Short mmCIF file of C-alpha atoms in Angstrom, two decimals:
data_model
loop_
_atom_site.label_atom_id
_atom_site.label_comp_id
_atom_site.label_asym_id
_atom_site.label_seq_id
_atom_site.Cartn_x
_atom_site.Cartn_y
_atom_site.Cartn_z
CA UNK H 1 0.01 -0.04 0.00
CA UNK H 2 0.95 3.62 -0.11
CA UNK H 3 2.15 4.04 3.47
CA UNK H 4 4.17 0.78 3.73
CA UNK H 5 7.68 0.93 4.97
CA UNK H 6 10.56 -0.39 2.88
CA UNK H 7 10.85 -3.56 5.02
CA UNK H 8 7.15 -4.29 4.56
CA UNK H 9 7.44 -3.91 0.79
CA UNK H 10 10.39 -6.28 0.74
CA UNK H 11 8.42 -8.89 2.71
CA UNK H 12 5.47 -8.55 0.37
CA UNK H 13 7.57 -8.91 -2.78
CA UNK H 14 9.50 -11.87 -1.47
CA UNK H 15 6.20 -13.55 -0.55
CA UNK H 16 4.83 -12.89 -4.05
CA UNK H 17 7.96 -14.08 -5.84
CA UNK H 18 7.98 -17.29 -3.85
CA UNK H 19 4.31 -18.01 -4.49
CA UNK H 20 4.52 -17.10 -8.17
CA UNK H 21 7.68 -19.20 -8.56
CA UNK H 22 6.07 -22.26 -6.94
CA UNK H 23 2.93 -21.70 -9.00
CA UNK H 24 4.83 -21.59 -12.26
CA UNK H 25 6.80 -24.68 -11.18
CA UNK H 26 3.67 -26.71 -10.44
CA UNK H 27 1.87 -25.39 -13.52
CA UNK H 28 4.77 -26.38 -15.79
CA UNK H 29 5.01 -29.83 -14.20
CA UNK H 30 1.30 -30.30 -14.76
CA UNK H 31 1.44 -29.13 -18.35
CA UNK H 32 4.52 -31.24 -19.20
CA UNK H 33 3.26 -34.35 -17.43
CA UNK H 34 1.05 -36.63 -19.53
CA UNK H 35 -0.68 -38.81 -17.00
CA UNK H 36 -4.06 -38.42 -15.27
CA UNK H 37 -2.70 -36.64 -12.16
CA UNK H 38 -1.62 -33.58 -14.16
CA UNK H 39 -4.81 -31.66 -13.34
CA UNK H 40 -4.05 -31.67 -9.67
CA UNK H 41 -0.60 -30.11 -10.38
CA UNK H 42 -2.18 -27.50 -12.69
CA UNK H 43 -4.85 -26.57 -10.15
CA UNK H 44 -2.24 -26.45 -7.35
CA UNK H 45 -0.07 -24.18 -9.50
CA UNK H 46 -2.93 -21.82 -10.34
CA UNK H 47 -3.91 -21.62 -6.66
CA UNK H 48 -0.31 -20.56 -5.78
CA UNK H 49 -0.35 -17.96 -8.50
CA UNK H 50 -3.73 -16.58 -7.45
CA UNK H 51 -2.79 -16.34 -3.77
CA UNK H 52 0.34 -14.39 -4.71
CA UNK H 53 -1.87 -11.45 -5.44
CA UNK H 54 -3.34 -11.35 -1.90
CA UNK H 55 -1.72 -9.32 0.83
CA UNK H 56 -0.66 -11.37 3.86
CA UNK H 57 -1.90 -9.84 7.07
CA UNK H 58 -0.07 -11.81 9.76
CA UNK H 59 3.04 -10.11 11.09
CA UNK H 60 2.51 -6.99 8.89
CA UNK H 61 -0.43 -5.09 10.34
CA UNK H 62 -0.60 -6.11 13.95
CA UNK H 63 3.14 -6.46 14.42
CA UNK H 64 2.82 -9.68 16.41
CA UNK H 65 3.99 -12.94 14.83
CA UNK H 66 2.99 -15.11 17.78
CA UNK H 67 0.82 -18.11 17.11
CA UNK H 68 -2.00 -18.44 19.63
CA UNK H 69 -3.56 -21.81 20.38
#
């Protein structure tokens, strides 16, 4: 967003690059694979790519990265 610090922007871009990279990897495996299980890899890759556009909220907005049970 507009008021994000430099560190927050770096975290967001690293998150996006990792998700898009994994999505492209699974998508390419699904496309190149010729058996019946390829649709799972394609769907998994598309899900990774789609979630790369969402902004993660944990540890960015509230500043607390603790996991509560």
